[in-house]
Short mmCIF file of C-alpha atoms and ligand atoms in Angstrom, two decimals:
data_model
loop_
_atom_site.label_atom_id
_atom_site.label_comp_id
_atom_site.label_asym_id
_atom_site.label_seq_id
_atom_site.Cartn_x
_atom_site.Cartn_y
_atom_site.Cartn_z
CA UNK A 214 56.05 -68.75 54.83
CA UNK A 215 52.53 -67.87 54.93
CA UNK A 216 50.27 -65.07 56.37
CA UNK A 217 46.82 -64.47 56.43
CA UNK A 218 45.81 -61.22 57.83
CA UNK A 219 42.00 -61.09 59.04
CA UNK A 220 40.53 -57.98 60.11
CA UNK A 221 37.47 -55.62 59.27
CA UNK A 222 37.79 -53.67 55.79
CA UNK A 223 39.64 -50.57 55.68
CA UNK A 224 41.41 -50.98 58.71
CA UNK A 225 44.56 -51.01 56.64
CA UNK A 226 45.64 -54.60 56.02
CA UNK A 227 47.34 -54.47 52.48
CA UNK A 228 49.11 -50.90 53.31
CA UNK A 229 50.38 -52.74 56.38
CA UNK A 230 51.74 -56.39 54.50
CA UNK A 231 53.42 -53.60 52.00
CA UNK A 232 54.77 -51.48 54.32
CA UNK A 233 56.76 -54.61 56.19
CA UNK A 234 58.13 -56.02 52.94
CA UNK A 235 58.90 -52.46 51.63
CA UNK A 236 57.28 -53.71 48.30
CA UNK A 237 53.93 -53.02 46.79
CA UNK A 238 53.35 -56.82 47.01
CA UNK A 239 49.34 -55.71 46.87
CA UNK A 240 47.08 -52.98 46.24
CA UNK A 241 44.52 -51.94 48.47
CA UNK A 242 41.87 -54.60 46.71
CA UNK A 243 44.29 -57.52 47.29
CA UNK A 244 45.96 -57.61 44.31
CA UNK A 245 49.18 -59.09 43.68
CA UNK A 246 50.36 -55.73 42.00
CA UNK A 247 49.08 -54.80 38.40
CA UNK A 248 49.26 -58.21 36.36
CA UNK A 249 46.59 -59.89 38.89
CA UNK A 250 42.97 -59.50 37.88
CA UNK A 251 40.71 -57.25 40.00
CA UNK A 252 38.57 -60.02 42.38
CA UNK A 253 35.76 -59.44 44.57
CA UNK A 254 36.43 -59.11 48.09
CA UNK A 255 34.26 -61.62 48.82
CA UNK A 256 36.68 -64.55 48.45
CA UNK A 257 40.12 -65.24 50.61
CA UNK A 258 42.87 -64.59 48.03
CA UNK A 259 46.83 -65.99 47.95
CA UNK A 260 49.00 -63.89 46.29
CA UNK A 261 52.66 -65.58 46.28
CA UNK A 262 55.66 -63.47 45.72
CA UNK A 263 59.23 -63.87 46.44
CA UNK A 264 61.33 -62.02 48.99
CA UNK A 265 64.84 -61.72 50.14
CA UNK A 266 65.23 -61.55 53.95
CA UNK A 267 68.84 -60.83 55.24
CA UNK A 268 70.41 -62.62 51.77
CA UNK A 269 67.45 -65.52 52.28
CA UNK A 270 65.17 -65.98 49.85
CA UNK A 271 61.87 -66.62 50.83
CA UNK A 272 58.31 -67.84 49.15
CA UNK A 273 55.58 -66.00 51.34
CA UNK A 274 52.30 -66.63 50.47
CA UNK A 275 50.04 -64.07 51.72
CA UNK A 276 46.33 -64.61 51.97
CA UNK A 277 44.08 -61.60 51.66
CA UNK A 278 40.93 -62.41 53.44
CA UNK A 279 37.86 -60.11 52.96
CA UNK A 280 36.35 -58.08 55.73
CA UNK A 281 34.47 -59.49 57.36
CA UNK A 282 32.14 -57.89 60.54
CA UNK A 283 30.90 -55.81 58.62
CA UNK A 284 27.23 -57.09 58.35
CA UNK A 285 24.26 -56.72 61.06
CA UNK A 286 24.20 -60.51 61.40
CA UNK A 287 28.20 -61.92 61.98
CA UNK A 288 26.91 -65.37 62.57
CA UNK A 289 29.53 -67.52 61.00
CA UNK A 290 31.16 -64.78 58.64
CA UNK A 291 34.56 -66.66 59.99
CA UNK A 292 33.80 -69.96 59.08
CA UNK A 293 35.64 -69.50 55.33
CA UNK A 294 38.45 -68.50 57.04
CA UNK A 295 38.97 -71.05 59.78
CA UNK A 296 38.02 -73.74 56.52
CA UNK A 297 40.62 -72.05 54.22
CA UNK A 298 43.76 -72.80 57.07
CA UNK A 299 42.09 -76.00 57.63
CA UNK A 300 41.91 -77.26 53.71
CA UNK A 301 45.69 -76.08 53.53
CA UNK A 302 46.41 -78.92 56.40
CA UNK A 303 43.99 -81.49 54.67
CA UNK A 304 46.37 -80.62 51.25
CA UNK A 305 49.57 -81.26 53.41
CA UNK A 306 48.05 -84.02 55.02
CA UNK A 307 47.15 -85.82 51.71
CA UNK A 308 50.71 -84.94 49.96
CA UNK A 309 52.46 -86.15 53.07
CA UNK A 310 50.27 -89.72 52.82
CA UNK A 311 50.72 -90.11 49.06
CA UNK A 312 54.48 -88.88 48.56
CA UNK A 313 57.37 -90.96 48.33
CA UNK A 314 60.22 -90.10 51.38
CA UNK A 315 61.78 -86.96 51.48
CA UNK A 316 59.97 -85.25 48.38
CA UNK A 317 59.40 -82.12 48.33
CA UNK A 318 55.90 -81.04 49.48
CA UNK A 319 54.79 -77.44 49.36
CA UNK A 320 53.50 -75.96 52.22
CA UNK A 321 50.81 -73.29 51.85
CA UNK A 322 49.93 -74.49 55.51
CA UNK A 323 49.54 -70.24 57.43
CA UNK A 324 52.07 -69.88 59.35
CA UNK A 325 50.74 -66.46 60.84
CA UNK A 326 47.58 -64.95 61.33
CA UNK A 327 48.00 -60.93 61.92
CA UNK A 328 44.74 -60.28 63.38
CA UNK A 329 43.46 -56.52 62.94
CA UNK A 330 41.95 -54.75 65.99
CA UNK A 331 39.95 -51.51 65.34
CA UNK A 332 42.01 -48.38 67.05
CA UNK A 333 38.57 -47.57 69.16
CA UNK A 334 40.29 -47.31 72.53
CA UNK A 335 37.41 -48.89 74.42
CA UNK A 336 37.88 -52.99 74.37
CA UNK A 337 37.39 -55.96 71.76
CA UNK A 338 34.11 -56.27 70.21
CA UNK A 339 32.41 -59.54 71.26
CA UNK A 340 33.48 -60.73 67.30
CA UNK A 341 36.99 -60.28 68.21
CA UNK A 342 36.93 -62.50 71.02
CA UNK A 343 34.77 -65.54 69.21
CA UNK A 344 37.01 -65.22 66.18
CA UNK A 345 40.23 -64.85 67.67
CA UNK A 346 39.84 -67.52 70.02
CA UNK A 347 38.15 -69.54 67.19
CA UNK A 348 41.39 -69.17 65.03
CA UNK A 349 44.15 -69.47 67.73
CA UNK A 350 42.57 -73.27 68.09
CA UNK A 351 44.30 -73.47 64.58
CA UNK A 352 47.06 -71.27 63.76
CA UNK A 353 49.43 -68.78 65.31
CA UNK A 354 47.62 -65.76 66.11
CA UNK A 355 49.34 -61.92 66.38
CA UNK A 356 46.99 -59.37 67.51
CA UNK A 357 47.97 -55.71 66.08
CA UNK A 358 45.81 -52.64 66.81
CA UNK A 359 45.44 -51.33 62.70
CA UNK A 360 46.10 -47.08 62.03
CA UNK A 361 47.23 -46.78 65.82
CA UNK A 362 48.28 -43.30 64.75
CA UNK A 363 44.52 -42.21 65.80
CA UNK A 364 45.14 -42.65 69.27
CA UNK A 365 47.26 -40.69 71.88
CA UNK A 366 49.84 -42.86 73.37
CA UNK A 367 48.25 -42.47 76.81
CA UNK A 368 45.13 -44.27 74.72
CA UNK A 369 47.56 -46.50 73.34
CA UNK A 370 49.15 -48.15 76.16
CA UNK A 371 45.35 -47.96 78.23
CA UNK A 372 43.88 -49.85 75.18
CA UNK A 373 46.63 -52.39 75.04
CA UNK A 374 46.37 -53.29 78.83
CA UNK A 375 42.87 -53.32 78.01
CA UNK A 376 43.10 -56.12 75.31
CA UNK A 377 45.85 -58.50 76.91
CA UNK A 378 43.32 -58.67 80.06
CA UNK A 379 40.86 -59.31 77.83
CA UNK A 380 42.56 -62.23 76.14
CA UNK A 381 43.28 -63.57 79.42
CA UNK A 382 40.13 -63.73 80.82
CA UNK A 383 38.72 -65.54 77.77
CA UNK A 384 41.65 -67.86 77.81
CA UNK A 385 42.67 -66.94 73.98
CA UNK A 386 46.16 -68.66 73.84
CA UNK A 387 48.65 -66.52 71.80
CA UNK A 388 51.29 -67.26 70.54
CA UNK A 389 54.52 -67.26 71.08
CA UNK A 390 54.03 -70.84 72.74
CA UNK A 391 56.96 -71.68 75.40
CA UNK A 392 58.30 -74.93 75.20
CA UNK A 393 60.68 -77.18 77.18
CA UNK A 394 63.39 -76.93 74.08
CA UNK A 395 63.61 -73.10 75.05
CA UNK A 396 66.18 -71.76 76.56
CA UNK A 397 66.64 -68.33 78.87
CA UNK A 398 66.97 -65.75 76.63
CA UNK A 399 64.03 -67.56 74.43
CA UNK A 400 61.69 -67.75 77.27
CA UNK A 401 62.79 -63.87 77.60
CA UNK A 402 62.41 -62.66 74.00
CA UNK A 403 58.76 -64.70 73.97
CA UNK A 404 57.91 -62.99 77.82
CA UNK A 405 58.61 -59.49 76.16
CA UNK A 406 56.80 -60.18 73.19
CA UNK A 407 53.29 -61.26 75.30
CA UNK A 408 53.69 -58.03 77.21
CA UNK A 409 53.76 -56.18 74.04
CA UNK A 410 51.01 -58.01 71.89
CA UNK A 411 48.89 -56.22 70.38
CA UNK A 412 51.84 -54.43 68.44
CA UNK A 413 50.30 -50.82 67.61
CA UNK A 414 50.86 -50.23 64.36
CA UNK A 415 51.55 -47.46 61.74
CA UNK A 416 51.55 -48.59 58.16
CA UNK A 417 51.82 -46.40 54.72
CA UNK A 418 53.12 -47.32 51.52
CA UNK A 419 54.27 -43.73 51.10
CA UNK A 420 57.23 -41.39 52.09
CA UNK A 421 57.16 -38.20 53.92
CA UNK A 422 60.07 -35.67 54.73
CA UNK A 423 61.50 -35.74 58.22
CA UNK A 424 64.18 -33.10 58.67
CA UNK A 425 64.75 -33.20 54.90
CA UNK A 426 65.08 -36.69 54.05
CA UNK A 427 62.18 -39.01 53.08
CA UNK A 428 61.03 -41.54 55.46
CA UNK A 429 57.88 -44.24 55.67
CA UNK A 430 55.13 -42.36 57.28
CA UNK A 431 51.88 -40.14 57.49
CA UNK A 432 50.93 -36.64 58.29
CA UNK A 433 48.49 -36.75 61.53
CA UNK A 434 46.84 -33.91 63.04
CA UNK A 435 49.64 -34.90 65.95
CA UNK A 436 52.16 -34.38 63.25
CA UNK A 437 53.75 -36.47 61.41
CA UNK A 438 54.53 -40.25 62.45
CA UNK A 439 57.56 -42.14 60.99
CA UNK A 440 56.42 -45.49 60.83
CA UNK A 441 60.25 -47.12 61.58
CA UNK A 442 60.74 -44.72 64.46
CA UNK A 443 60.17 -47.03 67.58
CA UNK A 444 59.54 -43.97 69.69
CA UNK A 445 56.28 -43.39 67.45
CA UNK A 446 54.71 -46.63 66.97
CA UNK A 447 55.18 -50.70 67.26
CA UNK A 448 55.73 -51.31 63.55
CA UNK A 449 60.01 -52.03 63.71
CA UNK A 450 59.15 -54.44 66.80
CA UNK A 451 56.14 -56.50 64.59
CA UNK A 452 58.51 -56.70 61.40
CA UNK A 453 61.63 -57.64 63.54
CA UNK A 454 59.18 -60.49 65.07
CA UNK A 455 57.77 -61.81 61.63
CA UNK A 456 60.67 -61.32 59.77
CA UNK A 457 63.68 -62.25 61.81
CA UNK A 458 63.41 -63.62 65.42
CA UNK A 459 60.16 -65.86 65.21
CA UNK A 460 59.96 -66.26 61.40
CA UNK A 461 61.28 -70.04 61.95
CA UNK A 462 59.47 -70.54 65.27
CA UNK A 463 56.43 -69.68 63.71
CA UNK A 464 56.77 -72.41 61.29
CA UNK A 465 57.94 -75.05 63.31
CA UNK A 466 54.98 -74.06 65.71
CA UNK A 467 52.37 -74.58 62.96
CA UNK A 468 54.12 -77.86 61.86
CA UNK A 469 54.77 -79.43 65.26
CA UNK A 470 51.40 -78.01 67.22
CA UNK A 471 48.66 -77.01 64.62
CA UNK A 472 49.29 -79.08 61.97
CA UNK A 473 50.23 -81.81 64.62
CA UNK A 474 46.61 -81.21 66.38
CA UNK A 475 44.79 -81.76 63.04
CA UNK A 476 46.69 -84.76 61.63
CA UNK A 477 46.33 -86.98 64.43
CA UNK A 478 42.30 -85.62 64.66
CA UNK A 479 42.25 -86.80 61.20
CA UNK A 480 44.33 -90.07 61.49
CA UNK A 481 42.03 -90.95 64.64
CA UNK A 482 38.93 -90.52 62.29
CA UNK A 483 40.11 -92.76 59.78
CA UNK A 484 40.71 -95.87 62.20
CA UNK A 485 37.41 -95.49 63.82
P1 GDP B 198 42.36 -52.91 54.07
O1 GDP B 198 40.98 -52.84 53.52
O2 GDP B 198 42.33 -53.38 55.50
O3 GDP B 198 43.32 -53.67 53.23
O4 GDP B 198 42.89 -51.39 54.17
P2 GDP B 198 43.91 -50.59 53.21
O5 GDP B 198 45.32 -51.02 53.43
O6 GDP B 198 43.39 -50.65 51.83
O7 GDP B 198 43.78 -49.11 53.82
C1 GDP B 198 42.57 -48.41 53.88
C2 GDP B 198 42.83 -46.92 54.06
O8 GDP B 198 43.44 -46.66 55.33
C3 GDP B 198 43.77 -46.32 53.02
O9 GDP B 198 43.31 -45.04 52.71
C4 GDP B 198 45.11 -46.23 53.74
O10 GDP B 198 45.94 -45.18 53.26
C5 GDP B 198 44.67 -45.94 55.16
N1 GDP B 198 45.63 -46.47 56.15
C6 GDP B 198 46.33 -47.62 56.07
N2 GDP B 198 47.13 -47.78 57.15
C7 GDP B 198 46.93 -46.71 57.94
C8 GDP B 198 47.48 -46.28 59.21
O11 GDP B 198 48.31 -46.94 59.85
N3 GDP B 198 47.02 -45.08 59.71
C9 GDP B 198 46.09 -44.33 59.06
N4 GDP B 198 45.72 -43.18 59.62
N5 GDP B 198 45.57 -44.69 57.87
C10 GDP B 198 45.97 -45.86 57.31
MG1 MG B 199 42.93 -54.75 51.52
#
C-alpha cells in the first residue's frame, strides 16, 4: 500500500499520515522517525514502515512530497511528482517483463494520492485544479481540506459544495471509480463517499483532555476539537475509507486502471 500526500508546506501533511496510523511514522520534515537522516524538502521521500490493520499486516510506503506552490512562478513545480508515480509503473512494468511467472514483484506503484486543500473558504486556486486534474490522469486522487478546524462548520460545508462543483466543472475524475463488478451497496458506499470528498480534516499527533480522559485533538479558539469525534470533523470517515472499506479497491483500481492505462501506452510505443 502506498500514499503520496501532495499539498502546500505546512498545511499539515505528516501530523495528518501520523494521526491515521496512530504512530509517529514521520516527523514534521518527513522523516521516518529518529534513525532517518534529516533531507531537504526539496526531494519526494518514501519512508516504508510496517502496520497492522485489523490483525493484517501491511507494508505502506508513504511518499513525502515537498511543498510545492509555494514559489511566484508554479510552472511545472508538479512535474517531479507526476514523474515519481510514473517511474514506479515503468519499475513494475520492467519487473513484470523480466520475471519468471508468479514471482513476487514489489509494488511501490501509489495507490493513493491525499491531496491537501488550503482551509481558505473561498475556492481552489487555479494550481489546484491543473495539478489535481494533472494527477487524477494517473493515480487515485482524495481531496481533503488540511487544519479544517479554522473554519466554522457553516464555512465548512459552503467550502466543500464549493470544491465538488468545482471539480465538476473542470471534469477532474475522482475516485472512487464505479464499475460494472459493483454491486448496490458498493455503488452506495462510493455515492456517499463523492458527496463527502473533500473529507475536512483535523489532524494532531497529540492528546488533549475531554471530560477527564485524554483524546487526539487540539485546543481552538472554538474550543477544543477531538479529532475521532465525527460530530467535529471528517477525520474517522477518511481513515475508515483508506484503511478499511477502499484500502483493496484502491489497489486493484491502480493495478487494473492506472497502471493498466500506462502499460498498454508503453507496450503500444514499443511495437511502433
Ligand atoms: P506539513 O508541512 O504539511 O507536513 O505540515 P506539518 O504536519 O508539519 O504541520 C505544520 C503545522 O501545522 C504544525 O505546527 C502542526 O501542529 C500544525 N497542524 C497540523 N495539523 C493541523 C490541524 O489539523 N489543525 C491545525 N490548526 N493545525 C495543524
Ligand atoms: Mg511534512
Amino acid at each position: 500500500m502506498v500514499h503520496e500526500r501532495v499539498g502546500q508546506t505546512g498545511l499539515g501533511k505528516s501530523t495528518l499520515i501520523n494521526t491515521i496510523f496512530a504512530s509517529h511514522l514521520i516527523d514534521s520534515k518527513g522523516r521516518l522517525s529518529a534513525d532517518e537522516p534529516v533531507r531537504q524538502t526539496t526531494e519526494i521521500h518514501p519512508v516504508s514502515h510496517v502496520i497492522a490493520e485489523n490483525g493484517v499486516k501491511l507494508r505502506l510506503n508513504i511518499v513525502d512530497t515537498p511543498g510545492y506552490g509555494d514559489q511566484i512562478n508554479n510552472e511545472g513545480c508538479w512535474d517531479p511528482i507526476i514523474k515519481y508515480i510514473k517511474d514506479q509503473h515503468s519499475a513494475y512494468l520492467r519487473k513484470e517483463l523480466t520475471a519468471m511467472r508468479d514471482r513476487h514483484i514489489q509494488d511501490t506503484r501509489i495507490h493513493c494520492c491525499l491531496y491537501f486543500i488550503n482551509p481558505t473558504g473561498h475556492s481552489l486556486r487555479p494550481i489546484d485544479i491543473i495539478v489535481m486534474k494533472k494527477l487524477s490522469e494517473v493515480v487515485n486522487v482524495v481531496p481533503v481540506i488540511a487544519k479544517a478546524d479554522s473554519l466554522t462548520f457553516e464555512e465548512r460545508d459552503a467550502f466543500k459544495e464549493k470544491i465538488r462543483a468545482e471539480m465538476s466543472y473542470h471534469n477532474i475524475r475522482l475516485y472512487p471509480f464505479d464499475t460494472e463488478e459493483n454491486d448496490e451497496e458498493e455503488v452506495q458506499l462510493n455515492e456517499s463517499i463523492r458527496n463527502m470528498i473533500p473529507f475536512a480534516v483535523v489532524g494532531s499527533e497529540r492528546s488533549v483532555l475531554i471530560d477527564g480522559k485524554p483524546v487526539r485533538g487540539r485546543k481552538t479558539r472554538w474550543g477544543v476539537v477531538n479529532v475521532e469525534d465525527e460530530k467535529h470533523c471528517e477525520f474517522v470517515y477518511l481513515r475508515n475509507f483508506l484503511t478499511r472499506t477502499h484500502l483493496q479497491d484502491l489497489i486493484e483500481t491502480t493495478a487494473q486502471i492506472h497502471y493498466e492505462a500506462f502499460r498498454s501506452k508503453q507496450l503500444l510505443a514499443l511495437k511502433e
